[in-house]
XYZ file of C-alpha atoms in Angstrom:
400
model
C 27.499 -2.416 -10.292
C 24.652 -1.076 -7.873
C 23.484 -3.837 -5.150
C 19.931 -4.860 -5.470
C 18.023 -3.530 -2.837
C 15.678 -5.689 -1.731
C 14.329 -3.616 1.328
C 10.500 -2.983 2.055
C 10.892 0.389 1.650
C 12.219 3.194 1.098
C 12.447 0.549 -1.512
C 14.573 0.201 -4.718
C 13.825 2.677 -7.525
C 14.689 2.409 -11.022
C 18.132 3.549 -12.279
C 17.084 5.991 -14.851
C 14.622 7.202 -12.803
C 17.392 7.998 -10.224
C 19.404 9.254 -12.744
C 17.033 11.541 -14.522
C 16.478 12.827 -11.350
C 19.721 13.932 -10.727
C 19.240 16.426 -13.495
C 16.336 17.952 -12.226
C 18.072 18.455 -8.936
C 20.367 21.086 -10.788
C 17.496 22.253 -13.747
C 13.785 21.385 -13.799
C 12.208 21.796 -17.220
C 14.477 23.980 -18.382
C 14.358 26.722 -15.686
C 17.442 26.772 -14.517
C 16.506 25.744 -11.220
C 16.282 23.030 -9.059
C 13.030 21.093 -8.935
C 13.688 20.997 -4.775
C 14.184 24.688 -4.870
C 11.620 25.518 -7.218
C 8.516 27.601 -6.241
C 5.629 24.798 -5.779
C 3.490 27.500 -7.165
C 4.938 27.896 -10.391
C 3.804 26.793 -13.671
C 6.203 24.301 -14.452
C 5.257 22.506 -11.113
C 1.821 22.980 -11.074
C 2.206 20.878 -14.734
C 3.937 18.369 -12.945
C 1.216 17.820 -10.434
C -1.418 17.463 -13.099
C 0.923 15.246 -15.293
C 0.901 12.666 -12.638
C -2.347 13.024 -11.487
C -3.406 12.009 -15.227
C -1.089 9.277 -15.404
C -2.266 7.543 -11.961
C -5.857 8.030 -13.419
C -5.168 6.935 -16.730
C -3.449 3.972 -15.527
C -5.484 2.750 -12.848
C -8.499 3.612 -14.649
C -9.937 5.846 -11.969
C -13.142 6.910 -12.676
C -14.661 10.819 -12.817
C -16.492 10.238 -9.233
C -12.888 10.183 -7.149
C -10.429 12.746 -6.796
C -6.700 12.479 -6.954
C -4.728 14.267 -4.299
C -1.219 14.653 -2.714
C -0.364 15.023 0.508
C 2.277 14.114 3.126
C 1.929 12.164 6.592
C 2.713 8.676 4.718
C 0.110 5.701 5.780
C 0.303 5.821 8.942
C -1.043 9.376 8.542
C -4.089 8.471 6.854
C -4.851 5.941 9.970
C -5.908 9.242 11.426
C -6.406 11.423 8.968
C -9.326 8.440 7.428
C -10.971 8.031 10.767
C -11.882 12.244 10.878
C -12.436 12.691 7.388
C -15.176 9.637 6.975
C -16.693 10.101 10.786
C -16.842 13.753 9.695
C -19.572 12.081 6.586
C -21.394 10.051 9.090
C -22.103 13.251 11.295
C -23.338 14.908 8.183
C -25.662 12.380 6.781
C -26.756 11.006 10.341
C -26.286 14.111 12.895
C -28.849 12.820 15.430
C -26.674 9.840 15.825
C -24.773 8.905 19.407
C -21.073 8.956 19.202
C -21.725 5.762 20.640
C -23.920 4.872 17.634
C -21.051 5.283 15.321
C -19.368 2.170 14.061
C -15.835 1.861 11.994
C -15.111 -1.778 10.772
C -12.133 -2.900 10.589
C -10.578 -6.433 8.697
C -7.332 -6.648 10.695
C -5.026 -9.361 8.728
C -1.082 -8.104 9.975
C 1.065 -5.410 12.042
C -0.506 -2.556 9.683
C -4.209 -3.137 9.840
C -3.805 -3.986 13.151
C -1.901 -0.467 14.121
C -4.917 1.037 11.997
C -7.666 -0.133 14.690
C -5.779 1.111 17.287
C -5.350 4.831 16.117
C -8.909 4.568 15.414
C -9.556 3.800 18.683
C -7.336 6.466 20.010
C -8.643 9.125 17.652
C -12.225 7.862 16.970
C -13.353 9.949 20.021
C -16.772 7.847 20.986
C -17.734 5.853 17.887
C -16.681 2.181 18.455
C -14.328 0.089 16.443
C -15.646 -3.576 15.284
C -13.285 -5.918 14.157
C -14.987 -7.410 11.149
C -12.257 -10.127 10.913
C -8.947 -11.149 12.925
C -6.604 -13.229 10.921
C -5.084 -14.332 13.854
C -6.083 -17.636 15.697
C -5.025 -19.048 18.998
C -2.421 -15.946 19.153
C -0.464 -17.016 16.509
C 1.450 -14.701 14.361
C -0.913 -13.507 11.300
C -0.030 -16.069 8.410
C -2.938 -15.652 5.992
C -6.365 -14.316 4.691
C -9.548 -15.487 6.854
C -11.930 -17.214 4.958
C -15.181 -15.655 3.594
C -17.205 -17.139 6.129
C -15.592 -15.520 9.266
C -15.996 -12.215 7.967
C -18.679 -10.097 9.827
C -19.451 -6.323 8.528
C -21.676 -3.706 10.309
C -25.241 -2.851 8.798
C -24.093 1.321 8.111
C -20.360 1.714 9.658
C -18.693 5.073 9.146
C -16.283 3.428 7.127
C -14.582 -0.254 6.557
C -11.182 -0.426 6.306
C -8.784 -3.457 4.793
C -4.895 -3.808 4.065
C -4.440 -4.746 0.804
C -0.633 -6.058 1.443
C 0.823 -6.669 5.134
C 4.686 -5.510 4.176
C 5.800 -7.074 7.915
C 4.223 -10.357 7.448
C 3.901 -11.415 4.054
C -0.247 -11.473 3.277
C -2.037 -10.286 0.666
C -5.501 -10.523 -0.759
C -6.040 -12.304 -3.811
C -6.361 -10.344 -6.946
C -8.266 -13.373 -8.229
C -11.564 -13.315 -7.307
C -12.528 -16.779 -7.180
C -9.915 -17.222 -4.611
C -10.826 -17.873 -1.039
C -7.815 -15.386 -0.512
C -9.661 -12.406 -2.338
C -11.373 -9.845 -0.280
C -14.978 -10.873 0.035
C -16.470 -7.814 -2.061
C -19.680 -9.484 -2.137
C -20.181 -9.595 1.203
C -20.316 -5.710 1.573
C -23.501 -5.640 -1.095
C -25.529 -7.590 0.891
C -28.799 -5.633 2.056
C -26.742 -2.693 2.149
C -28.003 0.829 0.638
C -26.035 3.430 -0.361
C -22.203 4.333 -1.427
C -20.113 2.150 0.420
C -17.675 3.563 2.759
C -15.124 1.408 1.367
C -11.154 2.290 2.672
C -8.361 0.220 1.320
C -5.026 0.412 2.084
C -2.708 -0.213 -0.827
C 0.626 1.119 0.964
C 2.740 -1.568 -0.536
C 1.210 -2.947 -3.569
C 0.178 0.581 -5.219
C 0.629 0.493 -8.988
C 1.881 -3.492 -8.620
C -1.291 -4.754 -10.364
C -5.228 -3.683 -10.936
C -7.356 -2.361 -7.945
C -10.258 -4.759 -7.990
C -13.335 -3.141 -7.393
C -12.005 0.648 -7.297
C -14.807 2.327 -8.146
C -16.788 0.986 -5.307
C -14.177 1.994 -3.009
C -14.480 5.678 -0.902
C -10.793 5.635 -0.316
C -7.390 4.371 -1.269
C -4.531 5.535 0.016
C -0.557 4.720 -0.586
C 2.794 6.224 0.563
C 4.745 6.379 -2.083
C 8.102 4.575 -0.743
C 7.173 1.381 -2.340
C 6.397 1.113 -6.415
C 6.451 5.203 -6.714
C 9.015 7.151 -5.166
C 10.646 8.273 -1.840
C 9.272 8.583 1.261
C 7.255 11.635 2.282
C 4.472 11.969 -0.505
C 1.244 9.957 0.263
C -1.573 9.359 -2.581
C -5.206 9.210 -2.376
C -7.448 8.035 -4.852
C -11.229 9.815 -2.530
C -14.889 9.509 -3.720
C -16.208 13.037 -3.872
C -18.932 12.140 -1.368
C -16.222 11.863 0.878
C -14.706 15.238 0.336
C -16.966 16.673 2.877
C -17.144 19.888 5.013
C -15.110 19.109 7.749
C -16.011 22.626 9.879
C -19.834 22.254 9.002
C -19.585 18.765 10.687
C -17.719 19.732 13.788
C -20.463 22.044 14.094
C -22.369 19.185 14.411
C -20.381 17.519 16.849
C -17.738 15.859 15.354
C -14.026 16.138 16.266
C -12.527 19.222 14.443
C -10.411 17.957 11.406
C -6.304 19.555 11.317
C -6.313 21.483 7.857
C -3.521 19.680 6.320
C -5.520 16.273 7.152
C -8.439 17.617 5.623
C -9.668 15.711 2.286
C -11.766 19.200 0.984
C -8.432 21.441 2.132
C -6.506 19.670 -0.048
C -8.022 18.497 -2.836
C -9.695 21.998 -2.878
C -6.507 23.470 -3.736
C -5.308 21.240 -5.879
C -2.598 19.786 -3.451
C -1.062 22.744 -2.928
C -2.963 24.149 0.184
C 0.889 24.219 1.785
C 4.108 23.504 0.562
C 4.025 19.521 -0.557
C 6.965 17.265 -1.032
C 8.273 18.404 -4.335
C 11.419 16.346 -4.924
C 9.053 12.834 -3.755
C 6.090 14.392 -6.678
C 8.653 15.080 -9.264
C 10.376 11.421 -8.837
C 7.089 9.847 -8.557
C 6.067 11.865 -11.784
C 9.297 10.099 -13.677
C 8.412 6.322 -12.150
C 4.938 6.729 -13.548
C 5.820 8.328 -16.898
C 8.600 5.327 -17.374
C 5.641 2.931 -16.027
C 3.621 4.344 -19.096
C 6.085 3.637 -21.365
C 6.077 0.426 -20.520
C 2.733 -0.839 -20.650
C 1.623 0.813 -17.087
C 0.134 -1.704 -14.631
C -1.016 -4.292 -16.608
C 2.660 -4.721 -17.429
C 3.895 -4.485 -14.037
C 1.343 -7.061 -12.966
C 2.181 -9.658 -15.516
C 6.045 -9.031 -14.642
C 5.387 -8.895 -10.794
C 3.068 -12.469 -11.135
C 6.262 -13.880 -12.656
C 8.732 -12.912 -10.157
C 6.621 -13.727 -6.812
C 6.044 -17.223 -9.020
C 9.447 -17.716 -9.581
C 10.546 -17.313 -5.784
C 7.835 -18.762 -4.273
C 8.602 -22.053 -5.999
C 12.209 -21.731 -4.681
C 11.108 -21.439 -1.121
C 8.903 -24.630 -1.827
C 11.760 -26.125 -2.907
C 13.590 -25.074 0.242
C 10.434 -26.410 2.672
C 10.800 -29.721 1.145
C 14.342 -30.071 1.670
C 13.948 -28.999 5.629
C 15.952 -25.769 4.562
C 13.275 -23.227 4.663
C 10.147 -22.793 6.590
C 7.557 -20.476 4.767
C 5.484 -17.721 7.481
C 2.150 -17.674 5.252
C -0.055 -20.440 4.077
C -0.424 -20.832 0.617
C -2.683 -18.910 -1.440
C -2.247 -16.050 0.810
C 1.561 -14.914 0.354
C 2.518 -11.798 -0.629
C 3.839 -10.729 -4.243
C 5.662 -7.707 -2.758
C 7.188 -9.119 0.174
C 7.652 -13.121 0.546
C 8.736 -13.959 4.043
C 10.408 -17.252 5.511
C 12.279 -18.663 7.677
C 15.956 -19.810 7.287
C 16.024 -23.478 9.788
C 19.199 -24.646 11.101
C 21.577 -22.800 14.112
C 22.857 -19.632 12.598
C 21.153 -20.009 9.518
C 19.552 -17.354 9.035
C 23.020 -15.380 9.895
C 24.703 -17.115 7.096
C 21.875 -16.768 4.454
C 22.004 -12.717 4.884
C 25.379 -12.879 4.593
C 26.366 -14.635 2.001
C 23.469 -12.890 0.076
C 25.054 -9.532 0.862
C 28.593 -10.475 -0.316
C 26.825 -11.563 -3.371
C 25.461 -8.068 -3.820
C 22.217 -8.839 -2.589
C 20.703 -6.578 0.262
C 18.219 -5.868 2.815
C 17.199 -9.416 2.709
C 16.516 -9.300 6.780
C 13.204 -9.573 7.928
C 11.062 -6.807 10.307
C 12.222 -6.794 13.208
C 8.915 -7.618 15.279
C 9.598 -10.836 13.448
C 12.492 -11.565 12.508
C 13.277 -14.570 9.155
C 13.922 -13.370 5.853
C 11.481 -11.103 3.777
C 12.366 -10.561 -0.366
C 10.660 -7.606 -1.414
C 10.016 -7.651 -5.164
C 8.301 -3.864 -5.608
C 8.462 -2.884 -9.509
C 11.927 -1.565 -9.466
C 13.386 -5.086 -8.959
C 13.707 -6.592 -12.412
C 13.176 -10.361 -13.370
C 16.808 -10.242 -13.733
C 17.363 -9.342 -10.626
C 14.637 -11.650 -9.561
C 16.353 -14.356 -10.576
C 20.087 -14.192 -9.407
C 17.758 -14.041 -5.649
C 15.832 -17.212 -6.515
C 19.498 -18.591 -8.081
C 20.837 -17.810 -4.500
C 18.298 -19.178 -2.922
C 18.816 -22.331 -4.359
C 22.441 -22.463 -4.270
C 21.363 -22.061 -0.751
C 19.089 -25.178 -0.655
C 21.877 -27.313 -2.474
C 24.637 -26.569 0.617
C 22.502 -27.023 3.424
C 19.499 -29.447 2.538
């Protein structure tokens, strides 16, 4: 039998997926040829493109106003390519503005919102970042979602950007609305006019469950190395007011855009403006289509509630025994990746590797800090699920 693979990603992906895939390697759709030697211009993979396109919209309920494109640079990549693309759509609808009039917002609640700001500070030429929110207090590690209150938005930013899951450190918003946890939507209505310029990063979570609020969104973006496929294809889900003219604004005055970062060069030409990942598209295409087949998303998020449930009750168990120690407060902890702490000298040690002689692996924690971190993206089953809460307990029993 295949360990589980509970790394953060490149994460687990499903076996028939994997082993479908293995076919197309040699023949894709009956050409004869392999889908990673395959022209990206031909027929067959031009289908493809359009296939999955239609199957993210269909099952995400993405609306006619936003695009669907394809491109490569992963999430860090859209930390740039976001900050040129929407400061590019400021300088067209305000072009007598000050660089130094220009304001991106920015809800910094772990590592990966937090490396956002600062590329937008490196890249943002004049325009200012505001933080709209630091989870962090007393310069503590980030262990939660800030409540409504301390939230603070600019009157017309060029855009405001959120992470909807922190993979390193375990938070995630709320996809319950009436939970302090949940992303204060409401807040961003208030005596504002106009499409919002709404960016949410969904890196980690992508496909796991609904996208509250999509439609009011400008951008989402996702690497696929979570819940879709391998690394090296990114997805964005773009308002077409945001598709802008990226060369009549930098006639303007704003920072000239790279063509393969461009929203309009790419969506423009259908993802294929230059060669894109083909081998990450084609996998992602067979995740989705078996995600279809299932039930799509709301499957996946009735499935995924369950198995966070399930170990997050374990680790409970483990804090009141002294055995565990749990990195984010309650209400805010992750469904993809639940993060602890194994207490007791060499603990931690042990845990991991008694785990991995079980068959259980990739159970270690980022390194920036450290514990344990379970990653439960869709490929990990509730069967698989549960021989890691089983061990966890097991766990619990010998050293409580």
């Amino acid at each position: 039998m295949r360990p589980i693979n509970f790394g953060a990603g490149p994460s687990a992906l499903p076996d028939s997926v994997l082993q479908e895939a293995c076919k197309g390697l040699l023949d894709f759709k009956g050409t004869g040829i392999g889908v990673a030697e395959i022209s990206h211009r031909s027929k067959e993979f031009t289908s493809l493109v359009a296939e999955l396109e239609n199957n993210i919209r269909s099952q995400l309920d993405v609306p006619p106003t936003h695009k669907i494109i394809f491109t490569q640079g992963g999430g860090t990549g859209q930390f740039s390519a976001v900050v040129l693309n929407m400061l590019a759509r400021h300088r067209l609808l305000y072009p007598d503005l000050s660089d130094e009039q220009r304001v991106m917002d920015y809800v910094i609640t772990g590592s990966w919102s937090k490396k956002a700001a600062e590329e937008a500070r490196r890249v943002g030429g004049g325009a200012s970042v505001h933080v709209a929110v630091d989870a962090r207090k007393d310069s503590k590690p980030f262990d939660g979602i800030p409540a409504h209150k301390d939230f603070s938005f600019s009157a017309d930013p060029a855009l405001i950007y959120y992470c909807e899951n922190e993979t390193v450190d375990g938070v995630q918003f709320s996809n319950n609305p009436d939970s302090p946890a949940s992303f204060p939507f409401h807040l961003l209505s208030e005596g504002r006019k106009g499409l919002l310029p709404l960016v949410g990063d969904h890196s980690s979570s992508f496909m796991s469950r609904k996208i509250p609020h999509l439609a009011d969104h400008a951008v989402i973006f996702a690497g696929a190395q979570k819940n879709i496929g391998p690394a090296g294809l990114t997805i964005l889900i773009v308002r077409q007011d945001c598709v802008v003219d990226v060369d009549a604004a930098a006639k303007l005055g704003a920072a000239p855009v790279p063509i393969t970062m461009s929203f309009k060069a790419i969506a423009d030409a259908g993802s294929l403006y230059n060669t894109p990942s083909t081998l990450p598209l084609y996998i992602a295409s067979l995740v989705l289509e078996r995600s279809k087949g299932l039930g799509g998303v709301e499957y996946f998020e009735i499935i995924n509630g369950k198995k966070a449930g399930k170990v997050y009750a374990a680790l409970k168990e483990g804090e009141e025994k002294g055995v565990f120690r749990s990195k984010v407060r309650e209400g805010s902890g992750s469904w993809m990746n639940v993060v602890f702490d194994v207490l007791g000298d060499n603990a931690e040690s042990k845990f991991l590797a008694s785990a991995e002689s079980q068959g259980m692996k990739a159970l270690k924690g980022h390194r920036s800090v450290g514990g344990i971190r379970i990653s439960l993206y869709n490929a990990i089953t509730e069967e698989q699920t549960d021989k890691v809460v089983a061990y966890m307990k097991e766990f619990i029993a010998q050293n409580s």
